CSV table of C-alpha atoms in Angstrom, one decimal:
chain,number,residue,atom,x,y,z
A,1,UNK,CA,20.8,-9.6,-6.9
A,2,UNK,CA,19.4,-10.0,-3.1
A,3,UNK,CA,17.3,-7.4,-2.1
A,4,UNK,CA,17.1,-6.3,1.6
A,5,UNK,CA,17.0,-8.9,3.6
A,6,UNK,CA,15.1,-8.9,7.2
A,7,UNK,CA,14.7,-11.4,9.7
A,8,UNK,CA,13.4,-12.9,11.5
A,9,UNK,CA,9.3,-12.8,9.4
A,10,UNK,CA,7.2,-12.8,11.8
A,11,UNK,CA,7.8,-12.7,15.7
A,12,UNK,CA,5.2,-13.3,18.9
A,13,UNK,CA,6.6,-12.5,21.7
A,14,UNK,CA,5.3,-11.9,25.6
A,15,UNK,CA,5.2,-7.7,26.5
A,16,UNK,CA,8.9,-7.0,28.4
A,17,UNK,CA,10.4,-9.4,26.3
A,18,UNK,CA,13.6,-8.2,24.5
A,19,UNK,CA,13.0,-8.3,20.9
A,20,UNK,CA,15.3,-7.4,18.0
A,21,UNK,CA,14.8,-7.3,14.5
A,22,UNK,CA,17.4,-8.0,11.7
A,23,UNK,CA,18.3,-6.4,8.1
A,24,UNK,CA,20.9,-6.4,5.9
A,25,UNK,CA,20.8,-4.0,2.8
A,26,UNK,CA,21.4,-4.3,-0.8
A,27,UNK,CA,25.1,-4.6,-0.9
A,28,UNK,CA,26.7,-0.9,-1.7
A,29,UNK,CA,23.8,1.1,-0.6
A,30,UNK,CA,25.0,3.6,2.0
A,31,UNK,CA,21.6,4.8,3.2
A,32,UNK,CA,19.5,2.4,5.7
A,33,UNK,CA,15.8,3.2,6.8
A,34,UNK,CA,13.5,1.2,9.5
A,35,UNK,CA,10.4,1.9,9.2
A,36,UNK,CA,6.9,1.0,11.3
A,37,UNK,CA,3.9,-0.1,9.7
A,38,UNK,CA,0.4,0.3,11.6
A,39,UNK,CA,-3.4,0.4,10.7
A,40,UNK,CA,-3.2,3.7,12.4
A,41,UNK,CA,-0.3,5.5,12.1
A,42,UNK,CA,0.4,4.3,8.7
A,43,UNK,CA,4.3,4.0,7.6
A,44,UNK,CA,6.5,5.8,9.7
A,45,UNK,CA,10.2,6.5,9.4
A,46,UNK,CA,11.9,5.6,12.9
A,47,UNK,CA,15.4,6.3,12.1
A,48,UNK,CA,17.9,6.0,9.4
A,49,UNK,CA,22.1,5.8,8.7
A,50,UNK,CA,24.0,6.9,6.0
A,51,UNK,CA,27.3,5.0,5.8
A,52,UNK,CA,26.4,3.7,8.9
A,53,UNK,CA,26.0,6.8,11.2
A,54,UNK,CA,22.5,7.6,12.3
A,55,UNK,CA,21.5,10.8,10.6
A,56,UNK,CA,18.1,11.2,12.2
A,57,UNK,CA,16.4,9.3,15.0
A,58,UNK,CA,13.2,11.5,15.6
A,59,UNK,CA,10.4,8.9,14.8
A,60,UNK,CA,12.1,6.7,17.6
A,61,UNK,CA,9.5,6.3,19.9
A,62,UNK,CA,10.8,6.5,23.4
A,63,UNK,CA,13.9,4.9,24.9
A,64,UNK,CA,13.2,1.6,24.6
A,65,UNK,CA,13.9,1.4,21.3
A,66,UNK,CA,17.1,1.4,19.8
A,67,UNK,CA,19.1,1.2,16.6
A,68,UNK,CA,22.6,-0.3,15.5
A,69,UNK,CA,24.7,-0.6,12.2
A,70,UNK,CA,28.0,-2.0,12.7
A,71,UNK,CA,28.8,-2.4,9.6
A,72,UNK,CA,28.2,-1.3,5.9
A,73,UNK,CA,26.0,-5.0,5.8
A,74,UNK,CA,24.0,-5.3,8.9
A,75,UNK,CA,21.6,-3.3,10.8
A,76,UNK,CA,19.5,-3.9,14.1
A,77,UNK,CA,16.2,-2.8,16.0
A,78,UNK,CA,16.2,-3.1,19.4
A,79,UNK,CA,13.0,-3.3,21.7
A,80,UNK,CA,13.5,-3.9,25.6
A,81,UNK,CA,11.2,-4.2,26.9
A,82,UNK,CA,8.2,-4.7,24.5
A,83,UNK,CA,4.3,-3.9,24.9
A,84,UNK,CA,1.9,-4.6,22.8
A,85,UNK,CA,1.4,-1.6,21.7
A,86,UNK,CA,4.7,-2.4,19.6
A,87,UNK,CA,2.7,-4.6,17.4
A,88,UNK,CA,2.9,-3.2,14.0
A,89,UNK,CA,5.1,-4.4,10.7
A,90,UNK,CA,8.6,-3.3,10.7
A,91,UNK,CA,10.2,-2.7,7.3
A,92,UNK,CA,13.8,-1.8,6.8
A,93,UNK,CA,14.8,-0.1,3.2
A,94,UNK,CA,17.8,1.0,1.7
A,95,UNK,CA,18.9,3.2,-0.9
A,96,UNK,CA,21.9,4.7,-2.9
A,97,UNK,CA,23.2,8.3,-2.7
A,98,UNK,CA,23.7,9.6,-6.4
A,99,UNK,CA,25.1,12.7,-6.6
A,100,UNK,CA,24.1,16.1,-4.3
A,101,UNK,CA,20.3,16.9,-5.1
A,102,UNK,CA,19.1,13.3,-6.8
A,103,UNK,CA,17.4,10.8,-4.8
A,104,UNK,CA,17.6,7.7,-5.4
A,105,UNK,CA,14.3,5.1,-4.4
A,106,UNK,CA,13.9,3.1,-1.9
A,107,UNK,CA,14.5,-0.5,-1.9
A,108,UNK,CA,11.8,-2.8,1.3
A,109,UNK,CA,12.2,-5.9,2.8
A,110,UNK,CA,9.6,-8.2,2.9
A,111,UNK,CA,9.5,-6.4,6.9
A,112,UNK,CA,9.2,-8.3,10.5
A,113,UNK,CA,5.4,-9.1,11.3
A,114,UNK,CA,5.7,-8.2,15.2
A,115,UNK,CA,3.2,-9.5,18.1
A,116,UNK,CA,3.2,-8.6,21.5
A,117,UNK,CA,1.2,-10.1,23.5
B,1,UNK,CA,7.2,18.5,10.2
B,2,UNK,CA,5.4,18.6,6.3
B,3,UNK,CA,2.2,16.6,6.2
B,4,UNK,CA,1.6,15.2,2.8
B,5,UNK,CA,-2.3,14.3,3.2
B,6,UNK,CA,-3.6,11.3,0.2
B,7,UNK,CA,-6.7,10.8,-0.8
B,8,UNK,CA,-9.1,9.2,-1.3
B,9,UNK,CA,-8.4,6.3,1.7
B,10,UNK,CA,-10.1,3.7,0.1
B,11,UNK,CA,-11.2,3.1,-3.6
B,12,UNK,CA,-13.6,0.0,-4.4
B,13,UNK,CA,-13.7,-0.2,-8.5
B,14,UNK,CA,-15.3,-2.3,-10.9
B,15,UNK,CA,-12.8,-3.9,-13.3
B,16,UNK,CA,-12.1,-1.9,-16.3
B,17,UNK,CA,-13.0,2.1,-14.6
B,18,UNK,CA,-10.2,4.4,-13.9
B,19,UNK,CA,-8.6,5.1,-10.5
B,20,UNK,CA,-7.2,8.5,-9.7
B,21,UNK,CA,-5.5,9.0,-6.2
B,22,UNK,CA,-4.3,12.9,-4.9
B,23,UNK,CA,-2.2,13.9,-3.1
B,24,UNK,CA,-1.7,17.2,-1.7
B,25,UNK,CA,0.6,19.7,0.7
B,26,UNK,CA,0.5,22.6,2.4
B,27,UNK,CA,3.8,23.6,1.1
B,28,UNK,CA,6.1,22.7,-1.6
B,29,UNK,CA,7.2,19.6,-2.2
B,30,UNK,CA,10.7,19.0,-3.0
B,31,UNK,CA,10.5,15.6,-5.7
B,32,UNK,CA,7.6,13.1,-5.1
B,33,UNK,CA,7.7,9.4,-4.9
B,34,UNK,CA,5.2,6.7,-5.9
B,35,UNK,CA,5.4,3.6,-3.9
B,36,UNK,CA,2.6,0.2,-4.5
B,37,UNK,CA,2.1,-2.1,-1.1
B,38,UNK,CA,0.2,-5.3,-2.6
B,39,UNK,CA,-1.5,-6.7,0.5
B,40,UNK,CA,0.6,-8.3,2.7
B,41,UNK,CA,3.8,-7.0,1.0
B,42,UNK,CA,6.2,-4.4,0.9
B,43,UNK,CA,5.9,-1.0,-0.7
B,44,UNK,CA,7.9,-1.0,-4.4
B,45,UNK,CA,9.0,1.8,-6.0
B,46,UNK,CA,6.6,3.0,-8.8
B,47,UNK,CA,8.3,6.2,-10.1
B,48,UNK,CA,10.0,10.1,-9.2
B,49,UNK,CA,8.8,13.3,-10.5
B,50,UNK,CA,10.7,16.2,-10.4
B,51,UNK,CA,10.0,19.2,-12.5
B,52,UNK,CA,6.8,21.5,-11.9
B,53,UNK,CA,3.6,19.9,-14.0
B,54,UNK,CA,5.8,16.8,-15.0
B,55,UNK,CA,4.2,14.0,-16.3
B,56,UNK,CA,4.9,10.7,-16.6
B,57,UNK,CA,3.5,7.4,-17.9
B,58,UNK,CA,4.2,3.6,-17.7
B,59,UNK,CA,1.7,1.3,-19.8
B,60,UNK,CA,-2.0,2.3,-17.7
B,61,UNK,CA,-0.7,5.0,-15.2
B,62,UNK,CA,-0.3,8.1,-15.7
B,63,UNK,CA,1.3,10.4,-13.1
B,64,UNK,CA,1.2,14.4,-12.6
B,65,UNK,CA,3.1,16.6,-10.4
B,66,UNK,CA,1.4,20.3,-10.2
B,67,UNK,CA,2.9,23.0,-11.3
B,68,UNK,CA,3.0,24.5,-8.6
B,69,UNK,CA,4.7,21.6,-7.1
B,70,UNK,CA,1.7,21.2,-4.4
B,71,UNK,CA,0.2,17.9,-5.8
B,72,UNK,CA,0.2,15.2,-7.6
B,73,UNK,CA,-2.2,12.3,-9.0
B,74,UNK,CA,-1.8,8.6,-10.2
B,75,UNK,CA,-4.3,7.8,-12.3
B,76,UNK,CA,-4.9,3.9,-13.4
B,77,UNK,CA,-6.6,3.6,-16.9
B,78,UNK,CA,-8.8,0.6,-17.0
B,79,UNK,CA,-8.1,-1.6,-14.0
B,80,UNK,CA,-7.4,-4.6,-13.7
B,81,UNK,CA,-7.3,-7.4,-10.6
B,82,UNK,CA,-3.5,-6.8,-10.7
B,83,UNK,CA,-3.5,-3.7,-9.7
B,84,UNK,CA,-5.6,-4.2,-6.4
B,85,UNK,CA,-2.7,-2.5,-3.2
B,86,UNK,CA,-2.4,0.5,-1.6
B,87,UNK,CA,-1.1,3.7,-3.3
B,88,UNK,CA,1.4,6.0,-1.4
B,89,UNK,CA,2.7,9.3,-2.1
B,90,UNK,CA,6.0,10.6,-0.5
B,91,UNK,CA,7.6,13.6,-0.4
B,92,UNK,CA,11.5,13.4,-0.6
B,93,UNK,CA,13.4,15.9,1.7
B,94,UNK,CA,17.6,16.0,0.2
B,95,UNK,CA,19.6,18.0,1.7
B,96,UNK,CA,23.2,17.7,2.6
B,97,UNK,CA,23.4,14.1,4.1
B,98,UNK,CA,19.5,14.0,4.7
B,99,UNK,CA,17.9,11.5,2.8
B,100,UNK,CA,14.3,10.8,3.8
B,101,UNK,CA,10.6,10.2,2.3
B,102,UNK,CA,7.4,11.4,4.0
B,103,UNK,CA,4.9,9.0,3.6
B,104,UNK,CA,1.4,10.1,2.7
B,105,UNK,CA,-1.4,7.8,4.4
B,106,UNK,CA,-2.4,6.1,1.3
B,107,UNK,CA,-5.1,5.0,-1.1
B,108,UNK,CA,-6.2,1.4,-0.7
B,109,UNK,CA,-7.5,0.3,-4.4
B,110,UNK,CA,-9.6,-2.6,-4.2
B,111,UNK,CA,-10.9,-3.8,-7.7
B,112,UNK,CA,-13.9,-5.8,-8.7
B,113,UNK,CA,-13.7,-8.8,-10.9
Protein backbone atom coordinates (compact mmCIF):
# COMPACT_ATOMS: atom_id res chain seq x y z
CA UNK A 1 0.00 0.00 0.00
CA UNK A 2 1.08 3.85 -0.67
CA UNK A 3 1.97 5.58 2.17
CA UNK A 4 1.42 9.48 2.50
CA UNK A 5 2.45 10.94 -0.25
CA UNK A 6 3.91 14.69 -0.35
CA UNK A 7 5.15 16.80 -3.01
CA UNK A 8 6.78 18.50 -4.30
CA UNK A 9 10.60 17.05 -2.27
CA UNK A 10 12.37 19.72 -2.02
CA UNK A 11 11.53 23.39 -2.96
CA UNK A 12 13.90 26.85 -3.22
CA UNK A 13 12.14 29.50 -3.62
CA UNK A 14 12.87 33.53 -3.47
CA UNK A 15 11.18 35.18 0.16
CA UNK A 16 7.41 36.66 -0.97
CA UNK A 17 7.09 33.95 -3.30
CA UNK A 18 3.88 31.94 -2.95
CA UNK A 19 4.70 28.51 -2.02
CA UNK A 20 2.44 25.52 -1.42
CA UNK A 21 3.04 22.19 -0.36
CA UNK A 22 1.20 18.90 -1.39
CA UNK A 23 -0.10 15.58 0.56
CA UNK A 24 -2.31 13.01 0.04
CA UNK A 25 -2.92 10.46 2.93
CA UNK A 26 -3.09 6.82 3.20
CA UNK A 27 -6.34 6.11 1.67
CA UNK A 28 -9.19 5.71 4.53
CA UNK A 29 -7.40 7.62 7.16
CA UNK A 30 -9.68 10.38 8.44
CA UNK A 31 -7.06 12.32 10.53
CA UNK A 32 -4.45 14.60 8.55
CA UNK A 33 -1.41 16.31 10.40
CA UNK A 34 1.30 18.95 8.89
CA UNK A 35 3.89 19.21 10.69
CA UNK A 36 7.28 21.69 10.72
CA UNK A 37 10.66 20.38 11.17
CA UNK A 38 13.50 22.82 12.38
CA UNK A 39 17.07 22.53 14.08
CA UNK A 40 15.48 24.69 16.67
CA UNK A 41 12.11 24.30 17.20
CA UNK A 42 12.18 20.65 16.63
CA UNK A 43 8.77 18.96 15.20
CA UNK A 44 5.94 21.05 15.60
CA UNK A 45 2.23 20.25 14.92
CA UNK A 46 0.78 23.26 12.66
CA UNK A 47 -2.61 22.14 12.18
CA UNK A 48 -4.57 19.10 11.64
CA UNK A 49 -8.31 17.73 10.00
CA UNK A 50 -10.29 14.96 10.92
CA UNK A 51 -12.60 13.97 8.01
CA UNK A 52 -11.45 16.89 6.54
CA UNK A 53 -12.47 19.71 8.92
CA UNK A 54 -9.66 21.52 10.74
CA UNK A 55 -9.86 20.53 14.35
CA UNK A 56 -6.99 22.69 15.59
CA UNK A 57 -4.86 25.30 13.94
CA UNK A 58 -2.92 26.79 16.98
CA UNK A 59 0.76 25.96 15.79
CA UNK A 60 -0.15 28.06 12.60
CA UNK A 61 2.22 30.54 12.65
CA UNK A 62 0.76 33.78 11.60
CA UNK A 63 -1.63 34.50 8.73
CA UNK A 64 0.35 33.75 6.06
CA UNK A 65 0.02 30.44 6.37
CA UNK A 66 -2.80 28.46 5.53
CA UNK A 67 -4.35 25.03 5.25
CA UNK A 68 -6.93 23.21 2.87
CA UNK A 69 -8.48 19.58 2.56
CA UNK A 70 -11.02 19.39 -0.04
CA UNK A 71 -11.35 16.20 -0.01
CA UNK A 72 -10.91 12.82 1.99
CA UNK A 73 -7.52 12.42 -0.55
CA UNK A 74 -5.81 15.74 -0.74
CA UNK A 75 -4.46 18.29 1.53
CA UNK A 76 -2.51 21.67 1.01
CA UNK A 77 -0.10 24.23 2.80
CA UNK A 78 -0.16 27.48 1.86
CA UNK A 79 2.65 30.11 2.30
CA UNK A 80 2.19 33.75 0.79
CA UNK A 81 4.29 35.33 1.05
CA UNK A 82 7.41 33.36 2.22
CA UNK A 83 10.61 34.44 4.31
CA UNK A 84 13.25 32.64 5.01
CA UNK A 85 12.63 32.13 8.12
CA UNK A 86 10.06 29.44 6.69
CA UNK A 87 12.93 27.27 5.90
CA UNK A 88 12.45 24.12 7.79
CA UNK A 89 11.08 20.39 6.64
CA UNK A 90 7.49 20.08 6.37
CA UNK A 91 6.01 16.66 7.03
CA UNK A 92 2.38 15.76 6.64
CA UNK A 93 1.03 12.37 8.62
CA UNK A 94 -2.07 10.74 8.77
CA UNK A 95 -3.72 8.45 10.99
CA UNK A 96 -6.91 6.23 11.67
CA UNK A 97 -9.49 6.87 14.42
CA UNK A 98 -10.20 3.46 16.23
CA UNK A 99 -12.74 3.54 18.47
CA UNK A 100 -13.27 6.59 21.47
CA UNK A 101 -10.10 6.51 23.76
CA UNK A 102 -7.44 4.37 21.26
CA UNK A 103 -5.04 6.18 19.22
CA UNK A 104 -3.91 4.96 16.45
CA UNK A 105 0.05 5.96 15.18
CA UNK A 106 1.03 8.15 12.89
CA UNK A 107 1.86 7.38 9.44
CA UNK A 108 4.99 10.54 7.67
CA UNK A 109 5.68 11.44 4.36
CA UNK A 110 9.03 11.54 3.28
CA UNK A 111 8.07 15.74 4.03
CA UNK A 112 8.89 18.95 1.63
CA UNK A 113 12.65 20.15 2.11
CA UNK A 114 11.76 24.04 1.97
CA UNK A 115 14.36 27.02 1.10
CA UNK A 116 13.73 30.50 1.16
CA UNK A 117 15.98 32.46 0.11
CA UNK B 1 0.34 23.61 26.65
CA UNK B 2 2.17 20.14 28.29
CA UNK B 3 5.87 20.13 27.70
CA UNK B 4 7.22 16.67 27.35
CA UNK B 5 11.17 17.44 27.88
CA UNK B 6 13.76 14.24 26.29
CA UNK B 7 16.87 13.60 27.18
CA UNK B 8 19.72 13.24 26.73
CA UNK B 9 19.98 15.49 23.28
CA UNK B 10 22.65 13.78 21.84
CA UNK B 11 24.19 10.18 22.55
CA UNK B 12 27.59 9.19 20.75
CA UNK B 13 28.12 5.19 21.51
CA UNK B 14 30.51 2.76 20.73
CA UNK B 15 29.03 -0.22 18.85
CA UNK B 16 27.85 -2.95 21.10
CA UNK B 17 26.92 -0.41 24.63
CA UNK B 18 23.44 0.22 25.55
CA UNK B 19 21.43 3.44 24.82
CA UNK B 20 18.78 4.64 27.25
CA UNK B 21 16.78 7.88 26.29
CA UNK B 22 14.07 9.58 29.11
CA UNK B 23 11.62 11.23 28.81
CA UNK B 24 9.83 13.09 31.35
CA UNK B 25 6.54 15.53 32.20
CA UNK B 26 5.42 17.67 34.58
CA UNK B 27 2.03 16.14 34.46
CA UNK B 28 0.46 13.03 33.46
CA UNK B 29 0.77 11.75 30.36
CA UNK B 30 -2.16 10.30 28.71
CA UNK B 31 -0.46 7.11 26.30
CA UNK B 32 3.08 7.71 25.01
CA UNK B 33 4.45 7.28 21.58
CA UNK B 34 7.86 6.15 20.21
CA UNK B 35 8.75 7.51 16.99
CA UNK B 36 12.63 6.76 15.01
CA UNK B 37 13.78 9.78 12.36
CA UNK B 38 16.86 8.02 10.49
CA UNK B 39 18.75 11.02 9.20
CA UNK B 40 17.37 12.58 6.47
CA UNK B 41 14.04 10.73 6.85
CA UNK B 42 10.78 10.72 8.40
CA UNK B 43 9.80 9.80 11.87
CA UNK B 44 8.24 5.89 11.93
CA UNK B 45 6.29 4.66 14.45
CA UNK B 46 8.25 2.49 16.98
CA UNK B 47 5.52 1.55 19.56
CA UNK B 48 2.33 2.80 22.24
CA UNK B 49 2.29 2.28 25.91
CA UNK B 50 -0.58 2.65 27.83
CA UNK B 51 -0.93 1.15 31.21
CA UNK B 52 1.03 2.67 34.35
CA UNK B 53 4.73 0.81 34.48
CA UNK B 54 4.00 -1.01 31.08
CA UNK B 55 6.71 -2.57 29.46
CA UNK B 56 7.30 -3.53 26.33
CA UNK B 57 9.93 -5.14 24.12
CA UNK B 58 10.78 -5.75 20.34
CA UNK B 59 14.11 -7.77 19.69
CA UNK B 60 16.97 -5.06 21.47
CA UNK B 61 14.59 -2.33 22.95
CA UNK B 62 13.03 -2.28 25.64
CA UNK B 63 10.47 0.38 26.61
CA UNK B 64 8.97 1.57 30.08
CA UNK B 65 6.20 3.81 30.92
CA UNK B 66 6.32 4.88 34.88
CA UNK B 67 3.98 4.08 37.04
CA UNK B 68 3.11 6.93 37.73
CA UNK B 69 2.60 7.70 34.15
CA UNK B 70 5.27 10.69 34.31
CA UNK B 71 8.04 8.99 32.20
CA UNK B 72 9.25 6.76 30.09
CA UNK B 73 12.69 5.18 28.70
CA UNK B 74 13.81 3.36 25.48
CA UNK B 75 16.57 1.48 26.12
CA UNK B 76 18.73 -0.17 23.04
CA UNK B 77 20.67 -3.32 24.13
CA UNK B 78 23.90 -3.60 22.24
CA UNK B 79 23.83 -1.22 19.38
CA UNK B 80 24.38 -1.50 16.38
CA UNK B 81 25.11 0.96 13.10
CA UNK B 82 21.44 0.44 12.28
CA UNK B 83 20.14 1.91 14.83
CA UNK B 84 22.03 5.36 14.49
CA UNK B 85 18.52 8.32 14.22
CA UNK B 86 16.95 10.40 16.50
CA UNK B 87 14.62 9.10 19.23
CA UNK B 88 11.29 11.02 20.02
CA UNK B 89 8.91 10.70 22.68
CA UNK B 90 5.19 12.01 22.27
CA UNK B 91 2.61 12.36 24.36
CA UNK B 92 -0.96 11.54 22.84
CA UNK B 93 -3.78 13.90 23.86
CA UNK B 94 -7.60 11.92 22.72
CA UNK B 95 -10.28 13.42 23.56
CA UNK B 96 -13.61 13.71 21.73
CA UNK B 97 -12.46 14.45 18.08
CA UNK B 98 -8.91 15.66 19.26
CA UNK B 99 -6.28 13.56 18.01
CA UNK B 100 -2.73 14.97 18.47
CA UNK B 101 0.92 13.93 19.62
CA UNK B 102 3.33 16.31 21.53
CA UNK B 103 6.59 15.89 20.33
CA UNK B 104 9.38 15.69 22.86
CA UNK B 105 12.77 17.32 21.46
CA UNK B 106 14.52 14.17 20.91
CA UNK B 107 17.65 12.07 21.48
CA UNK B 108 20.00 11.94 18.46
CA UNK B 109 21.86 8.39 18.80
CA UNK B 110 24.90 8.36 16.93
CA UNK B 111 26.90 4.97 17.03
CA UNK B 112 30.50 4.09 16.54
CA UNK B 113 31.63 1.35 14.30
Amino acid sequence: DAGVIQSPRHEVTEMGQEVTLRCKPISGHDYLFWYRQTMMRGLELLIYFNNNVPIDDSGMPEDRFSAKMPNASFSTLKIQPSEPRDSAVYFCASSLFSGEGSNQPQHFGDGTRLSIL
Amino acid sequence: GQQVMQIPQYQHVQEGEDFTTYCNSSTTLSNIQWYKQRPGGHPVFLIQLVKSGEVKKQKRLTFQFGEAKKNSSLHITATQTTDVGTYFCADVISSGSARQLTFGSGTQLTVLP
